[in-house]
Short mmCIF file of N, CA, C and O in Angstrom, two decimals:
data_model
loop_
_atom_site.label_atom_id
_atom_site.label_comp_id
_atom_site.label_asym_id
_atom_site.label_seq_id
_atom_site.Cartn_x
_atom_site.Cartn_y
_atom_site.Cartn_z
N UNK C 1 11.72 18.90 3.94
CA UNK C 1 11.22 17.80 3.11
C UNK C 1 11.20 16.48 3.89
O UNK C 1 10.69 15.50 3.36
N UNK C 2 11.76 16.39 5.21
CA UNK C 2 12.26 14.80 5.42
C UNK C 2 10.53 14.80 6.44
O UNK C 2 9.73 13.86 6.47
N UNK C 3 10.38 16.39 7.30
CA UNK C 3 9.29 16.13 7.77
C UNK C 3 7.91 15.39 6.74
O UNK C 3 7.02 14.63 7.12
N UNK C 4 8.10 15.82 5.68
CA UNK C 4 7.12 15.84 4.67
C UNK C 4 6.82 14.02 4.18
O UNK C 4 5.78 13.38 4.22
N UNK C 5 7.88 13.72 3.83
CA UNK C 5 8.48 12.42 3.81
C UNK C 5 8.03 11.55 4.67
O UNK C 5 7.65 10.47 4.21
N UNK C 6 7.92 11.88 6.73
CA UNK C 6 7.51 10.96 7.29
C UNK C 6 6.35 11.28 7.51
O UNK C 6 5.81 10.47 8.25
N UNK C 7 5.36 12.54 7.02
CA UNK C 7 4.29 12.75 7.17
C UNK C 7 3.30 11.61 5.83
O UNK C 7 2.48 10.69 5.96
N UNK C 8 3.73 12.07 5.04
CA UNK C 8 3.00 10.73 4.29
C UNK C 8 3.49 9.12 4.39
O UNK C 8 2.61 8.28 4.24
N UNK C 9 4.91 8.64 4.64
CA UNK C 9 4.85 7.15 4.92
C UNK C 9 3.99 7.16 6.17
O UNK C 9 4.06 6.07 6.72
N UNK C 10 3.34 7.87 6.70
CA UNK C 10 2.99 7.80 8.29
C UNK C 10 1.29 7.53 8.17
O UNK C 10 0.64 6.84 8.96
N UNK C 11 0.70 8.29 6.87
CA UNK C 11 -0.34 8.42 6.12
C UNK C 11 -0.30 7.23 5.37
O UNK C 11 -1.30 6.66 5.80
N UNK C 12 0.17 6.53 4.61
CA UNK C 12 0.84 5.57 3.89
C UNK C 12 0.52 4.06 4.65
O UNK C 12 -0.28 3.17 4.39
N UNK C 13 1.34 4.21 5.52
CA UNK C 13 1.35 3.58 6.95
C UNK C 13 0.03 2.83 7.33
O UNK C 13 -0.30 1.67 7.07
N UNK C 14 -0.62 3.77 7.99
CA UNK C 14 -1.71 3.74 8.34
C UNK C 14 -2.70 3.11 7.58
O UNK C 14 -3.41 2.21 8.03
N UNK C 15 -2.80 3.66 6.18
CA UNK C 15 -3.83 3.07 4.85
C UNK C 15 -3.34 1.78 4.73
O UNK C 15 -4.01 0.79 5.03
N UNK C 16 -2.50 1.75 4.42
CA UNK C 16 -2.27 0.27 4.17
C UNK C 16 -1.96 -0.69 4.84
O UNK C 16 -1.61 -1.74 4.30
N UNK C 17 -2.02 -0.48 6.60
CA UNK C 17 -2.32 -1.06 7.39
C UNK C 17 -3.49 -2.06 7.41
O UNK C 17 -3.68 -3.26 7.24
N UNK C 18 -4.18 -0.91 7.72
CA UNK C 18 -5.75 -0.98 8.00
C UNK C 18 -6.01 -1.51 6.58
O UNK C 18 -6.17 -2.71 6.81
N UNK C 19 -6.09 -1.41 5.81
CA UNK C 19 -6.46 -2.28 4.01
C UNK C 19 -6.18 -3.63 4.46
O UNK C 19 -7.14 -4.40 4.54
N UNK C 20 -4.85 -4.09 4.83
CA UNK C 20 -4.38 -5.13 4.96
C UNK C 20 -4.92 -6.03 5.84
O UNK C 20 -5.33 -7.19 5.75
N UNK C 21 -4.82 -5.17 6.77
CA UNK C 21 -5.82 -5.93 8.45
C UNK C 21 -7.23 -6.71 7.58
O UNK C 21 -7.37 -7.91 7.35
N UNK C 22 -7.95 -5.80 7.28
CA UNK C 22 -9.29 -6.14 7.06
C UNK C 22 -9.39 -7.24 5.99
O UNK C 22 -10.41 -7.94 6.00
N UNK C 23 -8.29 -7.49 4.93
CA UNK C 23 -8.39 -8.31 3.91
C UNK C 23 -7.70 -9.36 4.89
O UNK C 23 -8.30 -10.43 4.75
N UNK C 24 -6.70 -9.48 5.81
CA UNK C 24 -6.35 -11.00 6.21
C UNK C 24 -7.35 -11.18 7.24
O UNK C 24 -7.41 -12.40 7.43
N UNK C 25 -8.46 -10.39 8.26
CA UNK C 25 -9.30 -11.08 9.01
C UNK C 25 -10.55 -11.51 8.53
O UNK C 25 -11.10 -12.57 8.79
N UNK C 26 -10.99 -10.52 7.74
CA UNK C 26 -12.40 -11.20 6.92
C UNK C 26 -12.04 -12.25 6.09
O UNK C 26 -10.94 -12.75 5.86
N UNK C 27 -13.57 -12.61 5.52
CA UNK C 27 -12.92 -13.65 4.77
C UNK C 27 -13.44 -12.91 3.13
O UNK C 27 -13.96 -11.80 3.01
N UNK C 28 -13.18 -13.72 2.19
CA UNK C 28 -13.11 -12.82 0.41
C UNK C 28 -14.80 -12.56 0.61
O UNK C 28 -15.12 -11.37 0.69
N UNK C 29 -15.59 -13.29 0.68
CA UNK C 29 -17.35 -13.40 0.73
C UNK C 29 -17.30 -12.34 1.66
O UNK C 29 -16.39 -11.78 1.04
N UNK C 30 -17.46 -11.70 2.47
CA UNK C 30 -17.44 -10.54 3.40
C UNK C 30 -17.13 -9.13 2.92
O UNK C 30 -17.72 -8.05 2.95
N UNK C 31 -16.00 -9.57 2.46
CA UNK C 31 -14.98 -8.23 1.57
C UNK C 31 -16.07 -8.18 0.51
O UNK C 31 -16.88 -7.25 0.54
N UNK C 32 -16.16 -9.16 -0.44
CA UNK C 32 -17.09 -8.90 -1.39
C UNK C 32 -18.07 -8.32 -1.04
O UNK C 32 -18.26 -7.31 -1.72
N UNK C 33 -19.13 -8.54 0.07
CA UNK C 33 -19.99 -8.35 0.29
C UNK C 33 -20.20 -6.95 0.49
O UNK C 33 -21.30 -6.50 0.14
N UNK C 34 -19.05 -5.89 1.17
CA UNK C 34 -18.82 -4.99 1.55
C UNK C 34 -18.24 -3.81 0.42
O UNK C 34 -17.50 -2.85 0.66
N UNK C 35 -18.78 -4.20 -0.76
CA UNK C 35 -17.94 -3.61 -1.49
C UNK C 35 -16.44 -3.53 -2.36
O UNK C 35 -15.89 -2.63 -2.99
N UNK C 36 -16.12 -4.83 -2.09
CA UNK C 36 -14.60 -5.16 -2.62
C UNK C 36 -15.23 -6.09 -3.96
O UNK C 36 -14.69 -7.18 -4.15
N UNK C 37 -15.89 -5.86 -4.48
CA UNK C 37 -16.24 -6.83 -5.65
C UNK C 37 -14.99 -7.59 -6.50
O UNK C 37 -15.12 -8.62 -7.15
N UNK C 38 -13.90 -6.91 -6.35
CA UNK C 38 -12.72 -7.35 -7.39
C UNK C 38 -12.08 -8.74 -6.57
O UNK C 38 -11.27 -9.62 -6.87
N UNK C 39 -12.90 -8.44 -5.38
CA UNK C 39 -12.41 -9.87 -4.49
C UNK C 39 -12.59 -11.78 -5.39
O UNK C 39 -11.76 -12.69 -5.48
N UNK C 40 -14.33 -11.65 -6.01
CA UNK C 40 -14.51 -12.48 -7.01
C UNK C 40 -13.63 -12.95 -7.54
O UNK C 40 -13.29 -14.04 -7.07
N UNK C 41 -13.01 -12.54 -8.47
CA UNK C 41 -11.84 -12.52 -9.36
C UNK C 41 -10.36 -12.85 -8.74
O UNK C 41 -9.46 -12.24 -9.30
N UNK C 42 -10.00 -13.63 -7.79
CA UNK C 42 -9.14 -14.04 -6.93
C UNK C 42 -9.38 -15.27 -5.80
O UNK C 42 -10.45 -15.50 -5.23
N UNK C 43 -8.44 -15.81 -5.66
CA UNK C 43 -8.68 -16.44 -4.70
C UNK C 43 -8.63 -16.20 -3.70
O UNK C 43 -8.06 -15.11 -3.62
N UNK C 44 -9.08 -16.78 -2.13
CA UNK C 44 -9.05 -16.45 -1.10
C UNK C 44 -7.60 -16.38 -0.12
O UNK C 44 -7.33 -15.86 0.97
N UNK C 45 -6.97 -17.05 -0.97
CA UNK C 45 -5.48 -17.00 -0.13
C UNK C 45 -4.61 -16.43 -1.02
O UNK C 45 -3.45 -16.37 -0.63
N UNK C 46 -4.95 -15.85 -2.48
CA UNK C 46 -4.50 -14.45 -2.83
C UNK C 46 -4.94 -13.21 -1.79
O UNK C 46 -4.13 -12.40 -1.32
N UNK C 47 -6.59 -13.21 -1.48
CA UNK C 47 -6.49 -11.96 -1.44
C UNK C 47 -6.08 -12.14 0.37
O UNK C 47 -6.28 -11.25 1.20
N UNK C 48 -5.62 -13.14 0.61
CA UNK C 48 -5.05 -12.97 2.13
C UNK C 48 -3.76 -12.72 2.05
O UNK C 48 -3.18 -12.16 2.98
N UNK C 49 -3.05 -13.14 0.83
CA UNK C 49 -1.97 -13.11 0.66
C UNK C 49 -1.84 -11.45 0.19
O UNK C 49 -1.02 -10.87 0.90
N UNK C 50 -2.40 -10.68 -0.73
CA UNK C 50 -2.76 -8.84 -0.81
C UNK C 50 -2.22 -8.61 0.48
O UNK C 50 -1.08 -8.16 0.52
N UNK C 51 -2.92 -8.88 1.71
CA UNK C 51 -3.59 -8.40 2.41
C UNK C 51 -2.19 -8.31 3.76
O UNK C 51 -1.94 -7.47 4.63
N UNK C 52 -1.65 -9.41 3.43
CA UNK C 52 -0.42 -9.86 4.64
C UNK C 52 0.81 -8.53 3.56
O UNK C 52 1.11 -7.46 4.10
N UNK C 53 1.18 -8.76 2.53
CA UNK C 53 1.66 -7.88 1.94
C UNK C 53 1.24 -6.71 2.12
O UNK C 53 2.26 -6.03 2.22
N UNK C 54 0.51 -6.17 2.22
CA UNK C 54 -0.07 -4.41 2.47
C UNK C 54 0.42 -4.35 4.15
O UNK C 54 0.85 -3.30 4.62
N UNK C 55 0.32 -5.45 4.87
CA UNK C 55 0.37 -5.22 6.54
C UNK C 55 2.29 -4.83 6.36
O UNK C 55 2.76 -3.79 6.82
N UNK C 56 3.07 -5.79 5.70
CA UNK C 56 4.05 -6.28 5.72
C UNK C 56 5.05 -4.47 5.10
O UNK C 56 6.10 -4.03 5.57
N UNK C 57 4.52 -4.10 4.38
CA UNK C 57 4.87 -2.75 3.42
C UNK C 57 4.42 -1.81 4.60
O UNK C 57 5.35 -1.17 5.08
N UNK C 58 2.92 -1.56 5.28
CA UNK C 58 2.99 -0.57 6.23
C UNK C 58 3.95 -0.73 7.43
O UNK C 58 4.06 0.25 8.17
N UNK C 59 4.65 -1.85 7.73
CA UNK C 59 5.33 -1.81 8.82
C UNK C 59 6.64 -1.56 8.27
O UNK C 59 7.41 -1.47 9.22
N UNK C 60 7.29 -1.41 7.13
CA UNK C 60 8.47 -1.57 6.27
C UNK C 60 8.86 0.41 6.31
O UNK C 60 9.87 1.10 6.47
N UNK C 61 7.31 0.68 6.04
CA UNK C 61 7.41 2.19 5.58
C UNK C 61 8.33 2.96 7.38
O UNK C 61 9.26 3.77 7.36
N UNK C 62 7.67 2.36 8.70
CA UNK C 62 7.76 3.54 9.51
C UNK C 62 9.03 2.44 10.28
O UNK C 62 10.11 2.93 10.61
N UNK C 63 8.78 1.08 10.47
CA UNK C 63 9.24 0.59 12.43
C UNK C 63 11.15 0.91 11.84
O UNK C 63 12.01 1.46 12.53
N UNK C 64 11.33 0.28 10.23
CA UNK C 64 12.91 0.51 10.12
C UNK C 64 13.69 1.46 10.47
O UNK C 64 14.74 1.29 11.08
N UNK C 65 13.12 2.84 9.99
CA UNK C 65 14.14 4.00 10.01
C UNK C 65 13.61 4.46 12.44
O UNK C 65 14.19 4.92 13.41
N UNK C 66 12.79 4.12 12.23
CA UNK C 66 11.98 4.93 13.85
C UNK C 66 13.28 3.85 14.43
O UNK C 66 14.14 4.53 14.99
N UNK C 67 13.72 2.01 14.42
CA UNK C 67 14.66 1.38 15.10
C UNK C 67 15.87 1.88 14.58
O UNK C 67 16.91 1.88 15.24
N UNK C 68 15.76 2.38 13.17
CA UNK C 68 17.38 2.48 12.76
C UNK C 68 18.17 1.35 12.38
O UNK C 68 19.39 1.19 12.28
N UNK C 69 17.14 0.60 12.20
CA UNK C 69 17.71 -0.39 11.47
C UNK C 69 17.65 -1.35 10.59
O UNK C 69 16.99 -2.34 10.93
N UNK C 70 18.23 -1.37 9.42
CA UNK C 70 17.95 -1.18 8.19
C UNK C 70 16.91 -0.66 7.41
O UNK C 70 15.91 -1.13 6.86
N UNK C 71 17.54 0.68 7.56
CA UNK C 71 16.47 1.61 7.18
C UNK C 71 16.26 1.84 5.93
O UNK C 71 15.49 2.73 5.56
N UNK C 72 17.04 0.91 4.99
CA UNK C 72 17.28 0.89 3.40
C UNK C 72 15.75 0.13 2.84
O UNK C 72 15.27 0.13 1.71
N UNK C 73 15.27 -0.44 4.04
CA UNK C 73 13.80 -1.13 4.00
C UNK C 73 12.74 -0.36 3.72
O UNK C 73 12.05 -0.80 2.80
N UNK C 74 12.26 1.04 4.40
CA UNK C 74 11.72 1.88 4.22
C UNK C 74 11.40 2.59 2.53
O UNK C 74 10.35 2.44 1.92
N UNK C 75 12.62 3.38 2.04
CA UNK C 75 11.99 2.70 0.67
C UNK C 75 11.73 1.40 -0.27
O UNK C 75 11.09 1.65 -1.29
N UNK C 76 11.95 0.64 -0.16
CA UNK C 76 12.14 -0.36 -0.53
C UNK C 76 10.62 -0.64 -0.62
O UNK C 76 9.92 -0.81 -1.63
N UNK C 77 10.21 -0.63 1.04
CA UNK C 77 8.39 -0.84 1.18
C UNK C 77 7.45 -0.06 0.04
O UNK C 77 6.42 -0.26 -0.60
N UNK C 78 8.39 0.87 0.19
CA UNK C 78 7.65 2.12 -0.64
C UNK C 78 7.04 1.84 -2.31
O UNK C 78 5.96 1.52 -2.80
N UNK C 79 8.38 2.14 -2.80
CA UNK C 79 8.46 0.84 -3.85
C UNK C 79 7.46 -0.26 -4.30
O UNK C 79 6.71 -0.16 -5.26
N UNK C 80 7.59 -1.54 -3.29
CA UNK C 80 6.78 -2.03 -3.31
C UNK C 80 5.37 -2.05 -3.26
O UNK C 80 4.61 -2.70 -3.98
N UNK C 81 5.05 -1.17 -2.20
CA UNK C 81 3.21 -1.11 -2.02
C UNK C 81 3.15 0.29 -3.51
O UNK C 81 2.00 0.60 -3.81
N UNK C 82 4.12 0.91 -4.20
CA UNK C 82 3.80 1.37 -5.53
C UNK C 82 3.62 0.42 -6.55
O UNK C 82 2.95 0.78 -7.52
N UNK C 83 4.12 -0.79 -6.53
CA UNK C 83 4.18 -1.87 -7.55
C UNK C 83 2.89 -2.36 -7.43
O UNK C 83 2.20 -2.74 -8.39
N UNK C 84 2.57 -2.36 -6.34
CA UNK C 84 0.88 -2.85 -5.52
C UNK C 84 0.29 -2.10 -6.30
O UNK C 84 -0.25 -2.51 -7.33
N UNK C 85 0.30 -1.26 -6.04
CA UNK C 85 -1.10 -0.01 -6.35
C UNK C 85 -1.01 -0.13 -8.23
O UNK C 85 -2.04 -0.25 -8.89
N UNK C 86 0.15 -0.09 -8.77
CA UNK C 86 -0.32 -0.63 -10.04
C UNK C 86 -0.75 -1.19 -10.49
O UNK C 86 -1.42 -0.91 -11.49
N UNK C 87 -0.60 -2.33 -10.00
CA UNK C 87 -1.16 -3.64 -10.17
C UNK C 87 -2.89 -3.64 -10.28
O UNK C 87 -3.66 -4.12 -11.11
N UNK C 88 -3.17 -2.56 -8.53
CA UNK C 88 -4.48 -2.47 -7.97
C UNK C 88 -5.78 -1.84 -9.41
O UNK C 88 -6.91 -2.07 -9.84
N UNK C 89 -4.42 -0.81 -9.68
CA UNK C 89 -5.20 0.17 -10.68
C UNK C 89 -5.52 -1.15 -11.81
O UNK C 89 -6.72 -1.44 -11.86
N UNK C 90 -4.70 -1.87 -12.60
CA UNK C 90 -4.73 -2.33 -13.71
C UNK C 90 -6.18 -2.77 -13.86
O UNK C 90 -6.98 -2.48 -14.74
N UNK C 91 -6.38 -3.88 -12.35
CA UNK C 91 -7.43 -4.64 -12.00
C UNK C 91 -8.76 -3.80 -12.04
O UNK C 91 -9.82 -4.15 -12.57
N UNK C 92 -8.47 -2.41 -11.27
CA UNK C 92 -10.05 -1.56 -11.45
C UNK C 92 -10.58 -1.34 -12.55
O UNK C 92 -11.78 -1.37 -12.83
N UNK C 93 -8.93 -0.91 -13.75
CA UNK C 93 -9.68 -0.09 -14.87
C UNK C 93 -10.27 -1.28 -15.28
O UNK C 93 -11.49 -1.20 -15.14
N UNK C 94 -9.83 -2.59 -15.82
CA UNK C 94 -10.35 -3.89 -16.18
C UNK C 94 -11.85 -4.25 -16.10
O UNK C 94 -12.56 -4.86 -16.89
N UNK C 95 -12.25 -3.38 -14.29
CA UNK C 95 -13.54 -3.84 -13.97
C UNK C 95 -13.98 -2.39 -13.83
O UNK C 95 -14.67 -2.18 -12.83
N UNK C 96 -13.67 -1.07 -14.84
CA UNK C 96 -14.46 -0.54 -14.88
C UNK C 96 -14.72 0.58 -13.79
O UNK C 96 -15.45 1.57 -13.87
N UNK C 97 -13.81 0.09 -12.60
CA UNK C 97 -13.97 1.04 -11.31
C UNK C 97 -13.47 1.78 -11.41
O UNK C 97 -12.36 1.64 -10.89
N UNK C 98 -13.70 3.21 -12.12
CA UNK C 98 -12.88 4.40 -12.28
C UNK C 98 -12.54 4.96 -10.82
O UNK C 98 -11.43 5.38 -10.49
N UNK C 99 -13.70 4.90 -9.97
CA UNK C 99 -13.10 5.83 -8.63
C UNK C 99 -12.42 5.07 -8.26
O UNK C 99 -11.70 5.78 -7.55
N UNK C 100 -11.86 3.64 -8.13
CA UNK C 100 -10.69 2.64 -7.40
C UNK C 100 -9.45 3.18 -8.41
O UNK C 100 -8.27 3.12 -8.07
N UNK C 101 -9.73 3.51 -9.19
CA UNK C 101 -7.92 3.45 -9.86
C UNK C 101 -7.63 4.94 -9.64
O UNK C 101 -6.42 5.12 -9.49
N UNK C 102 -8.30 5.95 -9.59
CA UNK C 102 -7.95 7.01 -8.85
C UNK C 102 -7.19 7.16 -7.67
O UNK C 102 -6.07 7.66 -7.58
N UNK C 103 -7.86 6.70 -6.83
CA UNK C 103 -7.44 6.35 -5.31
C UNK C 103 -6.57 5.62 -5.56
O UNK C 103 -5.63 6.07 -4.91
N UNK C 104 -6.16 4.56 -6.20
CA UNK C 104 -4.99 3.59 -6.79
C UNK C 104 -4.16 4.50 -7.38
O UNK C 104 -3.11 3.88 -7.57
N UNK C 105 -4.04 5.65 -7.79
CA UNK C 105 -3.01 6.69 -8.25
C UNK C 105 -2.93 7.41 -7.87
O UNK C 105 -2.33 8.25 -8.54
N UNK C 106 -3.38 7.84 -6.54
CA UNK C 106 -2.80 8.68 -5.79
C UNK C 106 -2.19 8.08 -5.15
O UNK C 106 -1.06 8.56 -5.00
N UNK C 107 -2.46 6.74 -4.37
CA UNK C 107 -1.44 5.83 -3.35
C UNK C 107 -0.10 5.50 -4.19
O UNK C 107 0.96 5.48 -3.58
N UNK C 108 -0.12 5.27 -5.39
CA UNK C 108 1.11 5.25 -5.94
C UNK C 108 1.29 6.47 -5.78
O UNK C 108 1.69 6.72 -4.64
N UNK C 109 1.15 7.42 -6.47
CA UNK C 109 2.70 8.77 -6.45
C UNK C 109 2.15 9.14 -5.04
O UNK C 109 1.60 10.24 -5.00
N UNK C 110 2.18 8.68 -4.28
CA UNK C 110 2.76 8.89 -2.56
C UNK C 110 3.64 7.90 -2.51
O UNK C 110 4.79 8.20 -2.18
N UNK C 111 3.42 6.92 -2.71
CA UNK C 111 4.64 6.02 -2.19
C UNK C 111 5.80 5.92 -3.45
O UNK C 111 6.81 5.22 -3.37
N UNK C 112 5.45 6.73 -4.54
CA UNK C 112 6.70 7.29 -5.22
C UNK C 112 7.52 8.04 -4.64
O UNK C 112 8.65 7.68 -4.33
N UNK C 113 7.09 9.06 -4.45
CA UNK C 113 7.50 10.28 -3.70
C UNK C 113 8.22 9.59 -2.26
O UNK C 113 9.42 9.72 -2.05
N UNK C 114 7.43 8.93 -1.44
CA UNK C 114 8.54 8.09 -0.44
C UNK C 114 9.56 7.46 -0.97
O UNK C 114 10.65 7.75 -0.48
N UNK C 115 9.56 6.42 -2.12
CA UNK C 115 10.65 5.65 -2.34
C UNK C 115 11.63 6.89 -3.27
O UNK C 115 12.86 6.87 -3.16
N UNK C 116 11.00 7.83 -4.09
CA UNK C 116 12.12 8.93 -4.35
C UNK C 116 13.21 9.47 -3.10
O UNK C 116 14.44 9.50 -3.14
N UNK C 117 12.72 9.70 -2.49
CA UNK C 117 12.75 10.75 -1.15
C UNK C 117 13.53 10.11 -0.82
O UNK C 117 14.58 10.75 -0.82
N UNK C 118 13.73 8.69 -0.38
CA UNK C 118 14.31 8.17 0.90
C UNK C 118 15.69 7.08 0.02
O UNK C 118 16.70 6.49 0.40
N UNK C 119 14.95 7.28 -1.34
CA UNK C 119 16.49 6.58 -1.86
C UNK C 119 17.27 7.33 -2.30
O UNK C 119 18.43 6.99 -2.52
N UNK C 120 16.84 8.42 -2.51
CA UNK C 120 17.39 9.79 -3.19
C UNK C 120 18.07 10.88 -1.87
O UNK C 120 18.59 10.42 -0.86
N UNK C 121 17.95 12.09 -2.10
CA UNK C 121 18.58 13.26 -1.37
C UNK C 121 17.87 13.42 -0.02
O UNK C 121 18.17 14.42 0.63
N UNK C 122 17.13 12.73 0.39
CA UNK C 122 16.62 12.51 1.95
C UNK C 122 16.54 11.45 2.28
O UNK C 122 15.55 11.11 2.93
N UNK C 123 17.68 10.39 1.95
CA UNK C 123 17.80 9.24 2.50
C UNK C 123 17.93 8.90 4.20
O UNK C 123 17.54 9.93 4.73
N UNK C 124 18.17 8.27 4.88
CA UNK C 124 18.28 8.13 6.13
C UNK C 124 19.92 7.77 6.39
O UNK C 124 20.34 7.58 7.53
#
């Protein structure tokens, strides 16, 4: 299970890396432009602020437990980018984007399943 565990924060990781990257270098008009329509509905140093948070949670999920130190961070991230993704979903169903809150519920119960996992019986 623990392989399993760093196989999705690793998956986890990665997504919400890259989500994050792209929302703090573009700017909201870009994102919008590209398909992020829910960008509208926010400001621009919210959704930079999303965006530093998603970077901040993918580095939380893997660099703590890989240094060993404070690895109590790792779920914790987990956790958090699940609080995200609720949030994410609330906003889609609102606007209607059924395929975004999907994908918004699967990224939560993955990063359930991490913050279970790692605060629970496969802790570090």
């Amino acid at each position: 299970m623990n392989v399993v565990l760093w196989v999705i924060a690793g998956l986890l990781a990665v997504t919400f890396l890259l989500a994050g990257l792209m929302k703090v270098i573009q700017s909201k008009e870009k994102l919008a432009a590209s398909g992020m329509a829910w960008t509208e509905g926010f400001s621009a140093g919210a959704v930079k602020g999303i965006g530093v948070l998603e970077v901040l949670g993918a580095i939380g999920l893997v660099l703590p437990p890989v240094l060993g130190v404070v690895p109590i961070l790792a779920p914790l991230a987990a956790a958090g980018l699940g609080v995200m993704m609720l949030g994410a979903a609330i906003v889609h169903a609102r606007r209607k984007e059924n395929q975004m809150v999907a994908v918004n519920a699967v990224l939560l119960l993955l990063a359930a399943v991490v913050a279970w996992g790692r605060f629970g019986p496969y802790s570090f």
